[in-house]
mmCIF file of C-alpha atoms in Angstrom:
data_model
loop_
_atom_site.group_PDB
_atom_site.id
_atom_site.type_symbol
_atom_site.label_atom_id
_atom_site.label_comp_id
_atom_site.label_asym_id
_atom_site.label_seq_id
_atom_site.Cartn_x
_atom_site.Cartn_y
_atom_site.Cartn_z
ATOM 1 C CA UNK T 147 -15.132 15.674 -29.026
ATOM 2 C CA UNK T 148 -16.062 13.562 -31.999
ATOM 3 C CA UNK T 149 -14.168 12.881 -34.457
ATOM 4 C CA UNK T 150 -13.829 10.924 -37.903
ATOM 5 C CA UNK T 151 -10.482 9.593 -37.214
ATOM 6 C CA UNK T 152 -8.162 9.057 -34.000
ATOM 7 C CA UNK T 153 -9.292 11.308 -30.816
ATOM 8 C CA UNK T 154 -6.483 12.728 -29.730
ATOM 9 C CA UNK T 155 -2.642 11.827 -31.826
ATOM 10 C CA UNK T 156 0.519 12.290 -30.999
ATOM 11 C CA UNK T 157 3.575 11.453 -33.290
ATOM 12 C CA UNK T 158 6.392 10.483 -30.397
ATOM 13 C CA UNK T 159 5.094 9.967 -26.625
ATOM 14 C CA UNK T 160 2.241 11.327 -24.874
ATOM 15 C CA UNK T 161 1.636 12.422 -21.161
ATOM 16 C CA UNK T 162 -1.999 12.838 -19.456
ATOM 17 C CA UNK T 163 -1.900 14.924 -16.163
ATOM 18 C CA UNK T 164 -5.365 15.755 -15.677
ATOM 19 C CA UNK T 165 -8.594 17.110 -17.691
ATOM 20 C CA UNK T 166 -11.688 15.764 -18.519
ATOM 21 C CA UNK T 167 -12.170 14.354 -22.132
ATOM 22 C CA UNK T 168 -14.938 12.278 -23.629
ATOM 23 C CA UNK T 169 -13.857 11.186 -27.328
ATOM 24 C CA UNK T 170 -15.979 9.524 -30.247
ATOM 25 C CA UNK T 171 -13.441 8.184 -32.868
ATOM 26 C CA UNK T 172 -14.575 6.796 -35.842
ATOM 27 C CA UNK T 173 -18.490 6.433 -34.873
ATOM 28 C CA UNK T 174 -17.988 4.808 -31.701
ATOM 29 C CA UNK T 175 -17.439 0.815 -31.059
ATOM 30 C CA UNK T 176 -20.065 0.057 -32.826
ATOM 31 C CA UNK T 177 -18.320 0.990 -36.256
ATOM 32 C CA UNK T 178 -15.577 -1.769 -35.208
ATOM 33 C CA UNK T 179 -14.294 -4.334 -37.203
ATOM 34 C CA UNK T 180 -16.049 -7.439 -37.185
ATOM 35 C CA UNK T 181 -13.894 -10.174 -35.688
ATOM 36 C CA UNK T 182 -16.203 -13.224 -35.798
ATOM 37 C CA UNK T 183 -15.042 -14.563 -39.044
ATOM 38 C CA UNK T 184 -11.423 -14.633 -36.982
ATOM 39 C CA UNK T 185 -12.861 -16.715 -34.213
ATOM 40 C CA UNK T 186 -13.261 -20.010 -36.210
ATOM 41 C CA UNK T 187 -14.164 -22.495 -32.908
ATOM 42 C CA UNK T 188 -13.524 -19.764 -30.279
ATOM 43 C CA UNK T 189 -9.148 -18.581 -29.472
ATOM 44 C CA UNK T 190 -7.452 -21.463 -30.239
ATOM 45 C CA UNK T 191 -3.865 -22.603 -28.681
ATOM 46 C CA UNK T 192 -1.324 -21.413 -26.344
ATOM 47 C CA UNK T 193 1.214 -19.233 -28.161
ATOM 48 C CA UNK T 194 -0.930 -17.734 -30.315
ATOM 49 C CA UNK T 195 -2.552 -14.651 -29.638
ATOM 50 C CA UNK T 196 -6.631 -15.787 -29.331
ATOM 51 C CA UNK T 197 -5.516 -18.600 -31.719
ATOM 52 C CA UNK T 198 -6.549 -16.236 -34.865
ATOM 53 C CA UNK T 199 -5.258 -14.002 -37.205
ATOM 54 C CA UNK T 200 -4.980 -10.975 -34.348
ATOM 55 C CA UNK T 201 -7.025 -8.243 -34.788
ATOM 56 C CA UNK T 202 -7.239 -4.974 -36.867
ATOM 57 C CA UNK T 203 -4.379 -3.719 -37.207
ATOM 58 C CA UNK T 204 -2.318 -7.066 -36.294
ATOM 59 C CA UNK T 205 -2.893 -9.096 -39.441
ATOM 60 C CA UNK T 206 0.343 -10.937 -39.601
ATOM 61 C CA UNK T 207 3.725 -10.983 -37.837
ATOM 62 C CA UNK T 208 4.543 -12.134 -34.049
ATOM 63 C CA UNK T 209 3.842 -10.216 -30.893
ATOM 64 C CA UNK T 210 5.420 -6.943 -30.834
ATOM 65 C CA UNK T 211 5.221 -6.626 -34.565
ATOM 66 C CA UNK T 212 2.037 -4.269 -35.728
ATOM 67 C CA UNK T 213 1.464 -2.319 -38.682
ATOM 68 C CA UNK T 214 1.095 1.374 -38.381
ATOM 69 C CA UNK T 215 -2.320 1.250 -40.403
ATOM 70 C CA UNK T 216 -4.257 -0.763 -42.903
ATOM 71 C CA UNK T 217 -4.691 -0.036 -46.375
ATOM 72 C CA UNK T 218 -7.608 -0.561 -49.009
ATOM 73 C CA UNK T 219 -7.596 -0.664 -52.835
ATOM 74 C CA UNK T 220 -9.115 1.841 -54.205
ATOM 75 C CA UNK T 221 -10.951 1.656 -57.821
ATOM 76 C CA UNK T 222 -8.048 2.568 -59.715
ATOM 77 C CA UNK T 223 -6.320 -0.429 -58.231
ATOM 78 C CA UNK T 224 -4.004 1.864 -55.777
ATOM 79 C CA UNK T 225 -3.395 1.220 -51.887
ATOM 80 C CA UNK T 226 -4.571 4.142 -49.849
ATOM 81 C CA UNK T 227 -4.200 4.368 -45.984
ATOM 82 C CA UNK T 228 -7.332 3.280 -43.618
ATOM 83 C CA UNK T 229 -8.105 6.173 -41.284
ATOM 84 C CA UNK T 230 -6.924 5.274 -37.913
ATOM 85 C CA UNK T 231 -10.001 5.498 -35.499
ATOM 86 C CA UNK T 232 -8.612 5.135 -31.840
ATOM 87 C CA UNK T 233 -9.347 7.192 -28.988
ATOM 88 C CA UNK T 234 -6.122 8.521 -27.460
ATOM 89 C CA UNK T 235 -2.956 7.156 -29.600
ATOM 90 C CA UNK T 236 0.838 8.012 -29.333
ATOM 91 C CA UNK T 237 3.612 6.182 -31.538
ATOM 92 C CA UNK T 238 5.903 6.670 -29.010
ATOM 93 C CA UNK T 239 4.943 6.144 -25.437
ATOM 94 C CA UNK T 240 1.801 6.949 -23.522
ATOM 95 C CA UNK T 241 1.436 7.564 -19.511
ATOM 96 C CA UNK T 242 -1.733 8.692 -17.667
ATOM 97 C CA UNK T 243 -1.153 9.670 -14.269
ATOM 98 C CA UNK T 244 -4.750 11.514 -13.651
ATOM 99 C CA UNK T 245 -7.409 13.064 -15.243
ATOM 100 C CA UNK T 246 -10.607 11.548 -16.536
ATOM 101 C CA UNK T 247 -11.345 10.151 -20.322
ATOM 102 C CA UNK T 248 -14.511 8.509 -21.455
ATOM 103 C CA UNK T 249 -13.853 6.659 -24.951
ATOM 104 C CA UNK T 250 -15.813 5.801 -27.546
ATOM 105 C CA UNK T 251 -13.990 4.178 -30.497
ATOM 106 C CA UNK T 252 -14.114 2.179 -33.478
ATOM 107 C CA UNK T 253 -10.472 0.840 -32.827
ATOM 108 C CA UNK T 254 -8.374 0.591 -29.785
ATOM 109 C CA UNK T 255 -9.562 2.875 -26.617
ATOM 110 C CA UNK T 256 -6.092 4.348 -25.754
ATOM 111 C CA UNK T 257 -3.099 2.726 -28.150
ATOM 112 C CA UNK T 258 0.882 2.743 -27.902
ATOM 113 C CA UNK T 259 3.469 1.659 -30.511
ATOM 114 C CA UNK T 260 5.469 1.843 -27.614
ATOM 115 C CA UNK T 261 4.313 1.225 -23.759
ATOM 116 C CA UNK T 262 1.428 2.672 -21.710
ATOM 117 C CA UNK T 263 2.345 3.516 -18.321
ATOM 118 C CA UNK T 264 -1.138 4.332 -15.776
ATOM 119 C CA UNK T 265 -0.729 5.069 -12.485
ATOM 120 C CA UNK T 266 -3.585 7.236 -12.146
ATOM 121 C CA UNK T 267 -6.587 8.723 -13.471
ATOM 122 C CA UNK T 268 -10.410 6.843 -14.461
ATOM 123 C CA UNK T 269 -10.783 5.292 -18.085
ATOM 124 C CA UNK T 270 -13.803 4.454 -19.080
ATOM 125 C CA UNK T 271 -14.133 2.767 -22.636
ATOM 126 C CA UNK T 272 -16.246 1.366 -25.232
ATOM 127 C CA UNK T 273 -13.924 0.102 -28.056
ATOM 128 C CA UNK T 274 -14.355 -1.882 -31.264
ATOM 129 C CA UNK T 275 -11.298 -3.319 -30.845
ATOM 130 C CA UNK T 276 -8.876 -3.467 -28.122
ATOM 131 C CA UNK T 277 -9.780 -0.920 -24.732
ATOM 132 C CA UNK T 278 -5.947 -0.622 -24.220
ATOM 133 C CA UNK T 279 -3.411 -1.556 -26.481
ATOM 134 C CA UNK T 280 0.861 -1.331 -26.667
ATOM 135 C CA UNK T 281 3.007 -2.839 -28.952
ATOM 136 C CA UNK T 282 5.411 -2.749 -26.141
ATOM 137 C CA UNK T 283 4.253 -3.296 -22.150
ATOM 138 C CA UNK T 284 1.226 -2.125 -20.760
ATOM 139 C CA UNK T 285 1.822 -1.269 -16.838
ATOM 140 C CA UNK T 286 -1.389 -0.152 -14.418
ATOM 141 C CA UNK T 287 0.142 0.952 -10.860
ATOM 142 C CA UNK T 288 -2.881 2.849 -9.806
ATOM 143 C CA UNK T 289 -6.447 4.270 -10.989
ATOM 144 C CA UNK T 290 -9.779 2.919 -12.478
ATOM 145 C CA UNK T 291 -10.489 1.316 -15.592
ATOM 146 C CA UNK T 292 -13.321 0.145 -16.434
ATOM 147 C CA UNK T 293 -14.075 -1.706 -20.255
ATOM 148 C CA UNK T 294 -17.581 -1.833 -21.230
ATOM 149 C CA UNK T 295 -16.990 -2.994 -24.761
ATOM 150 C CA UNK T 296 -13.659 -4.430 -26.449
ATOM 151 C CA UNK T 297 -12.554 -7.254 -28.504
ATOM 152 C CA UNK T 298 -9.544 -8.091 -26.149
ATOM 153 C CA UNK T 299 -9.765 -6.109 -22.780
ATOM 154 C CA UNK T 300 -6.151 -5.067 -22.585
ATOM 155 C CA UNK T 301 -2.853 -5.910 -24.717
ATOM 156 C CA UNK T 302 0.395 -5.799 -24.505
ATOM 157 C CA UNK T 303 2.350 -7.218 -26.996
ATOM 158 C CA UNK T 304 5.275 -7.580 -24.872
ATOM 159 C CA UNK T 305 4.014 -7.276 -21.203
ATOM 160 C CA UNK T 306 0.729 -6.730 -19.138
ATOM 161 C CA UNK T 307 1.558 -5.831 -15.382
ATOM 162 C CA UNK T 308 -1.041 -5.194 -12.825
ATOM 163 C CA UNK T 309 0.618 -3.635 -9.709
ATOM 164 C CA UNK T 310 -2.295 -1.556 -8.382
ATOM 165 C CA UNK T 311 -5.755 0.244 -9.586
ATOM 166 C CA UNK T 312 -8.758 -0.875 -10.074
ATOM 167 C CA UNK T 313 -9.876 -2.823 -13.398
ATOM 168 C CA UNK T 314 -13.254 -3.956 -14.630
ATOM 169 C CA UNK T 315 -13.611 -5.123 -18.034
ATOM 170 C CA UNK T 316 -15.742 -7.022 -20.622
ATOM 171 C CA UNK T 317 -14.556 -8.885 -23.606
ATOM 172 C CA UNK T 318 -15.692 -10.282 -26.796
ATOM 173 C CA UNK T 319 -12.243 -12.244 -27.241
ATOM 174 C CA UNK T 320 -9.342 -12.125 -24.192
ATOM 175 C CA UNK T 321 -9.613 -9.931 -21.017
ATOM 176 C CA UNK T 322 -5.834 -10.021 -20.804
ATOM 177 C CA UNK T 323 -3.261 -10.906 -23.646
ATOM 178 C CA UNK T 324 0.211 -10.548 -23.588
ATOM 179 C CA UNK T 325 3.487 -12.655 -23.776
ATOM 180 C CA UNK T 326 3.800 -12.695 -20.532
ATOM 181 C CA UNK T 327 1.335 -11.552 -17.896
ATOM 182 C CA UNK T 328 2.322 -10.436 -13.798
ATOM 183 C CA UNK T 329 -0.134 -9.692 -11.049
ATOM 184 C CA UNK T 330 1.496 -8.007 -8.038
ATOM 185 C CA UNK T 331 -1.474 -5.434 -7.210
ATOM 186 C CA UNK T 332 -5.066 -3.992 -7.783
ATOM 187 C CA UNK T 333 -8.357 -5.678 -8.210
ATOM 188 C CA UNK T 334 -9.328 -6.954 -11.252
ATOM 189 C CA UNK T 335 -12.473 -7.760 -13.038
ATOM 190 C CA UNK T 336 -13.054 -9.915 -15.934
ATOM 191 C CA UNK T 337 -15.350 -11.170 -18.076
ATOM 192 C CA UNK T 338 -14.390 -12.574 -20.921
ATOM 193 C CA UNK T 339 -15.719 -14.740 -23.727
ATOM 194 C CA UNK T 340 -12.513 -16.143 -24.895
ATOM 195 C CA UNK T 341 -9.481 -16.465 -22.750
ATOM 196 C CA UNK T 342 -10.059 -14.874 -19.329
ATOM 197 C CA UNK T 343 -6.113 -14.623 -19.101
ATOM 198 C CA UNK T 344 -4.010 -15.425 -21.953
ATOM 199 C CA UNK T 345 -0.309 -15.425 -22.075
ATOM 200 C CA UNK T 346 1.925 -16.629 -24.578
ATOM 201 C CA UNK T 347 4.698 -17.249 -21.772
ATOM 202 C CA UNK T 348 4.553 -17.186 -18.182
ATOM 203 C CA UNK T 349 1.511 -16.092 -16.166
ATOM 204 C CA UNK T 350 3.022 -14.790 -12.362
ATOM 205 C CA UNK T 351 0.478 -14.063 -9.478
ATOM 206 C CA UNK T 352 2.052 -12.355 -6.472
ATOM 207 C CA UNK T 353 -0.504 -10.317 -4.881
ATOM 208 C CA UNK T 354 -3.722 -8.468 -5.919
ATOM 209 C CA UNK T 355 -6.826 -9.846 -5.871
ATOM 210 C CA UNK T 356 -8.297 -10.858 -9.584
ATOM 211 C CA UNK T 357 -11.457 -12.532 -10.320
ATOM 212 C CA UNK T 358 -12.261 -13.941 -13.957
ATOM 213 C CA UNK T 359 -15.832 -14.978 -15.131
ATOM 214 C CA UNK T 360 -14.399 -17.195 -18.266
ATOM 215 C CA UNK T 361 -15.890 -18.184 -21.457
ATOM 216 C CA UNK T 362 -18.565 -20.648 -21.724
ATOM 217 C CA UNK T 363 -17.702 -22.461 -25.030
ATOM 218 C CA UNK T 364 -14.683 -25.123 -24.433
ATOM 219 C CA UNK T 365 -12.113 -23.751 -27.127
ATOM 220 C CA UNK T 366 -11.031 -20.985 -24.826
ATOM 221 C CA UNK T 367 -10.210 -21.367 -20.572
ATOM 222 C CA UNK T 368 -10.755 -18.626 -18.093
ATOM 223 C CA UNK T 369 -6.664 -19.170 -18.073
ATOM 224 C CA UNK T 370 -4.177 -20.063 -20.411
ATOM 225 C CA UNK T 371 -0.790 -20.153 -20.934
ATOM 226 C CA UNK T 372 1.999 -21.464 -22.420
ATOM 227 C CA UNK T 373 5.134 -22.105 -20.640
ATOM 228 C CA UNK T 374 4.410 -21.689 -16.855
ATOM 229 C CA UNK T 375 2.376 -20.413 -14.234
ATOM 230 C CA UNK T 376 2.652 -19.277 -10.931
ATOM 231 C CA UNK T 377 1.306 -18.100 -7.687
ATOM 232 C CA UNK T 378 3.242 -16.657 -4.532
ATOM 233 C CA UNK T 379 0.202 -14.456 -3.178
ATOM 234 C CA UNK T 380 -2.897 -12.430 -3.594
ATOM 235 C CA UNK T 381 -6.118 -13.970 -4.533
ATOM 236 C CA UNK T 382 -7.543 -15.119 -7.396
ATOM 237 C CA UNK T 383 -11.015 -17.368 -8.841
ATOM 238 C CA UNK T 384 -11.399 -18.152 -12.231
ATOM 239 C CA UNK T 385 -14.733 -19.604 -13.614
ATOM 240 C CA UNK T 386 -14.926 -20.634 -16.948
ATOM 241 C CA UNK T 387 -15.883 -23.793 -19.169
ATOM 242 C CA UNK T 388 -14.114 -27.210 -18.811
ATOM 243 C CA UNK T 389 -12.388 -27.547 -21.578
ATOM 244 C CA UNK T 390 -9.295 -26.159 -21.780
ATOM 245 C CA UNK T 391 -9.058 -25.994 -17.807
ATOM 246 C CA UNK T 392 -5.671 -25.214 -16.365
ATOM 247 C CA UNK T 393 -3.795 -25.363 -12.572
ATOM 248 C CA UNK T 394 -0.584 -23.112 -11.998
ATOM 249 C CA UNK T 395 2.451 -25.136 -11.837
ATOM 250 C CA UNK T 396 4.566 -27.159 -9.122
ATOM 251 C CA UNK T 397 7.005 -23.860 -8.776
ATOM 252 C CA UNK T 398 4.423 -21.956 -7.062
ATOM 253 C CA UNK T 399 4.387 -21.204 -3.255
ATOM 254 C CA UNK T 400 0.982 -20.248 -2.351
ATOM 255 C CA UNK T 401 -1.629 -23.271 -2.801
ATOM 256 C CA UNK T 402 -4.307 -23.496 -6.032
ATOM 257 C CA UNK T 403 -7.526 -25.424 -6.202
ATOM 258 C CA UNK T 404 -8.788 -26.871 -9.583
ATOM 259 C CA UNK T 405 -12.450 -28.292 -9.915
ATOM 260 C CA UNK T 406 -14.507 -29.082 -12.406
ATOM 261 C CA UNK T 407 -17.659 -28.142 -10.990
ATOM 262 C CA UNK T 408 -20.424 -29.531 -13.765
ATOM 263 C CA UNK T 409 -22.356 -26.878 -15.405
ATOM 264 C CA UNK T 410 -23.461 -24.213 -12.887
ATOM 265 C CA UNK T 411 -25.212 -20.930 -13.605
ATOM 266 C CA UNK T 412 -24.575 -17.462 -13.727
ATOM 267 C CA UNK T 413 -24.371 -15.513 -10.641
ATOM 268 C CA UNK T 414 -24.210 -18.809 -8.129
ATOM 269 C CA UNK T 415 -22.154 -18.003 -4.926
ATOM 270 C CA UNK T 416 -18.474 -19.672 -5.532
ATOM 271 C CA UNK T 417 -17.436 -20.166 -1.751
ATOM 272 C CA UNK T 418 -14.339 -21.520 -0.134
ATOM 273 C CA UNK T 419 -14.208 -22.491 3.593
ATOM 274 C CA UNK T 420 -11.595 -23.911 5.609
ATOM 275 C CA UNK T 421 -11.937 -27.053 8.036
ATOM 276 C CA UNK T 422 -13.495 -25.486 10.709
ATOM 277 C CA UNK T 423 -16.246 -23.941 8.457
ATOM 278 C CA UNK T 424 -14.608 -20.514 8.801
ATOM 279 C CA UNK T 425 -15.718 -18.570 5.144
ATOM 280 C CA UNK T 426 -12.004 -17.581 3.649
ATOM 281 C CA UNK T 427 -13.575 -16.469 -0.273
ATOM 282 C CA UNK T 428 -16.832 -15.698 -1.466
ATOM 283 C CA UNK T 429 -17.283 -14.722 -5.369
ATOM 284 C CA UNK T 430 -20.495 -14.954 -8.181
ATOM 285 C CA UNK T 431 -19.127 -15.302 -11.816
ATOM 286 C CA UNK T 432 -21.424 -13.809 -14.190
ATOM 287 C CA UNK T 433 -21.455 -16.271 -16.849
ATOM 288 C CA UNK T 434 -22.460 -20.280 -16.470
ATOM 289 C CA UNK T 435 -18.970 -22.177 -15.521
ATOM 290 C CA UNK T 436 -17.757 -25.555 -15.698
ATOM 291 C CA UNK T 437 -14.743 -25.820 -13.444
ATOM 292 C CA UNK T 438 -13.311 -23.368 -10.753
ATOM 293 C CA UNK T 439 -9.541 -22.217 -10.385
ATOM 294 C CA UNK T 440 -9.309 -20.265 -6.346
ATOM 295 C CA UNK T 441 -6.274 -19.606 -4.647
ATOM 296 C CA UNK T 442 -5.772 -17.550 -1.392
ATOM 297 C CA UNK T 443 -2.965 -17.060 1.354
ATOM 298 C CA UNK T 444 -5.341 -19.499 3.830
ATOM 299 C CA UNK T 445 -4.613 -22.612 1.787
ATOM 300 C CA UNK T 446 -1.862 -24.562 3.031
ATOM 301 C CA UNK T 447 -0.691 -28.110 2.545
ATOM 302 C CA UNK T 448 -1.402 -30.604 4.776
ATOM 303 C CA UNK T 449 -5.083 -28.494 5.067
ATOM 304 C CA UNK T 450 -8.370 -29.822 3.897
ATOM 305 C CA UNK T 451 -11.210 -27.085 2.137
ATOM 306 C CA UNK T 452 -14.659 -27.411 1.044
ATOM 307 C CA UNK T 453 -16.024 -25.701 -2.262
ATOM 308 C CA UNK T 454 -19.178 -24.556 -2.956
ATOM 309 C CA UNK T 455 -20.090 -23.779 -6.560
ATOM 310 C CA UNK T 456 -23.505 -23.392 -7.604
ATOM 311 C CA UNK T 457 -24.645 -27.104 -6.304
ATOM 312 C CA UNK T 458 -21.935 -28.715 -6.241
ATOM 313 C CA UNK T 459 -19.921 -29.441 -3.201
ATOM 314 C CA UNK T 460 -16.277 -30.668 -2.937
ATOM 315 C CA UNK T 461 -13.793 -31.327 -0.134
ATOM 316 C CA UNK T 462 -10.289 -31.395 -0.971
ATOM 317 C CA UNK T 463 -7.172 -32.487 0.958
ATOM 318 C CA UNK T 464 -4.004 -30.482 -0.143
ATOM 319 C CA UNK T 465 -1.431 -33.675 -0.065
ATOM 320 C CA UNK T 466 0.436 -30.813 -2.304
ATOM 321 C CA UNK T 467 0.180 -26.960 -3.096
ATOM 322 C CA UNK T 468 -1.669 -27.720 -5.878
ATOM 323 C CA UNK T 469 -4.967 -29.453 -6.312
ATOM 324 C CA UNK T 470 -6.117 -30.970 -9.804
ATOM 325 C CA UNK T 471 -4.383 -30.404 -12.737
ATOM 326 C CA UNK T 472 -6.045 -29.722 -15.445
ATOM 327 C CA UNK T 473 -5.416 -30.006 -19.234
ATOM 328 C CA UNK T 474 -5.691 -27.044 -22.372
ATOM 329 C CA UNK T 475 -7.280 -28.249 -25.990
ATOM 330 C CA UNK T 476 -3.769 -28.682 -28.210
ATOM 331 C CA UNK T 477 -1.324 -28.771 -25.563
#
């Protein structure tokens, strides 16, 4: 199906069972809007969404506050409404529990004025803006999603929660972005050239395993947040530049390893081993990194680990849960 505005519209909420669907809206990603002249020295500071003027159709206003569409001037000086180009959107809610969609779209993959709900199905998308998008609380329980092409990965204005699936995704700007970001479940992917995880509030880790290959350039961190973070479980490595590095907090229960590493290239092994030289992570970012965030169930206080990134080598002593805190650009 191709078409020259939104895929596939509904005007209250949506539900996806099943099918197969592949969607051109709007040309395609590659008929996005350009967002560099947004990103003046990469995303900028914690509480603000990529540090920017957020993207099409988010040009002013807080989280949670979109408008519907864009307009343009025409000759005779009137405003007349931008044709929406998204793949799947719903202005009420949207939930996908199976079926298969490949989307190709100027604007966001799948969108939501109100919440996306997945908990099965396999979404792949190319987007020129955001691959998923809700103005209210994105929530992925179960099924695959992979993001060749976005601006920000996925957004939820209110909420991104990652309880299960499987998520790989590439991003010119964030690879998650919300005001507040949990990670009970799932495996997740992310490569990201601004912030690998961005929340405007709290950033929970409870279980899952997520892996981040961050940005390169200093004005963004593979994490950032701006009140708290904190890990109880799962796993988690985050590669990214040095600049903006950051540590989850003294609340957490599960112990988290900061390094600055020096600059190390794509695809070097990131490994973690325990005292004994027993192998407890093993990871490659795809991007050249500067520092190193890893956390796992196996580190304890009291414990002492060796890192391996690229070539350099650190052992640490955990004296406390958490090892090296570092420090974000503008906090």
């Amino acid at each position: 199906m191709a078409s020259s505005g939104d895929g596939i519209s509904a005007s209250g909420n949506m539900t996806l069972l099943d099918g197969t669907y592949t969607i051109t809206a709007g040309g395609g990603s590659e008929n996005g809007e350009d967002h560099q002249e947004e990103r003046p020295g990469g995303s900028g500071g914690p509480g603000e969404p990529g540090g920017m003027l957020p993207s099409g159709e988010r040009p002013q206003g807080e989280p949670g506050e979109k408008l519907q569409e864009e307009s343009e001037t025409t000759d005779e000086g009137e405003a007349s409404e931008t044709a929406s180009t998204k793949g799947i959107k719903a202005n009420g809610s949207l939930a996908i529990s199976g079926g298969t969609y490949t989307i190709y779209a100027a604007d966001d993959g799948f969108h939501s004025n109100s919440d996306i709900a997945i908990s099965g199905g396999t979404l792949t998308i190319a987007s020129g803006d955001d691959g998923i998008h809700a103005d209210g609380q994105v929530t992925v329980s179960d099924g695959t999603i992979v993001i060749s092409e976005s601006y920000e990965g996925i957004e939820g204005s209110e909420k991104v929660l990652i309880a299960g699936g499987r998520i790989t995704l590439t991003s010119d700007d964030d690879g998650l972005n919300s005001a507040v970001v949990e990670i009970s479940g799932g495996h997740t992917e992310i490569d990201a050239e601004g912030d690998g995880i961005d929340s405007n509030g709290t950033f929970t880790v409870s279980g899952g395993e997520t892996y981040v290959s961050g940005p390169a350039g200093d004005g963004d961190g593979a994490l950032d947040y701006e009140t708290d973070a904190v890990i109880t479980g799962g796993i988690l490595i985050a590669a990214g530049s040095s600049g903006m590095t950051v540590n989850f907090g003294e609340k957490s229960t599960q112990g988290s390893i900061l390094l600055n590493t020096g600059s190390q290239e794509a695809g070097t092994d990131i490994v973690l081993t325990d005292a004994s030289g027993t192998e407890l992570l093993s990871w490659q970012s795809s991007k050249s990194y500067a520092s190193v965030v890893i956390s796992c169930p196996e580190i304890v206080q009291g414990e002492s680990y060796t890192i391996k990134a690229g070539t350099s080598e650190t052992t640490v002593t955990m004296d406390s849960l958490i090892y090296g805190a570092g420090k974000s650009m503008g906090r």
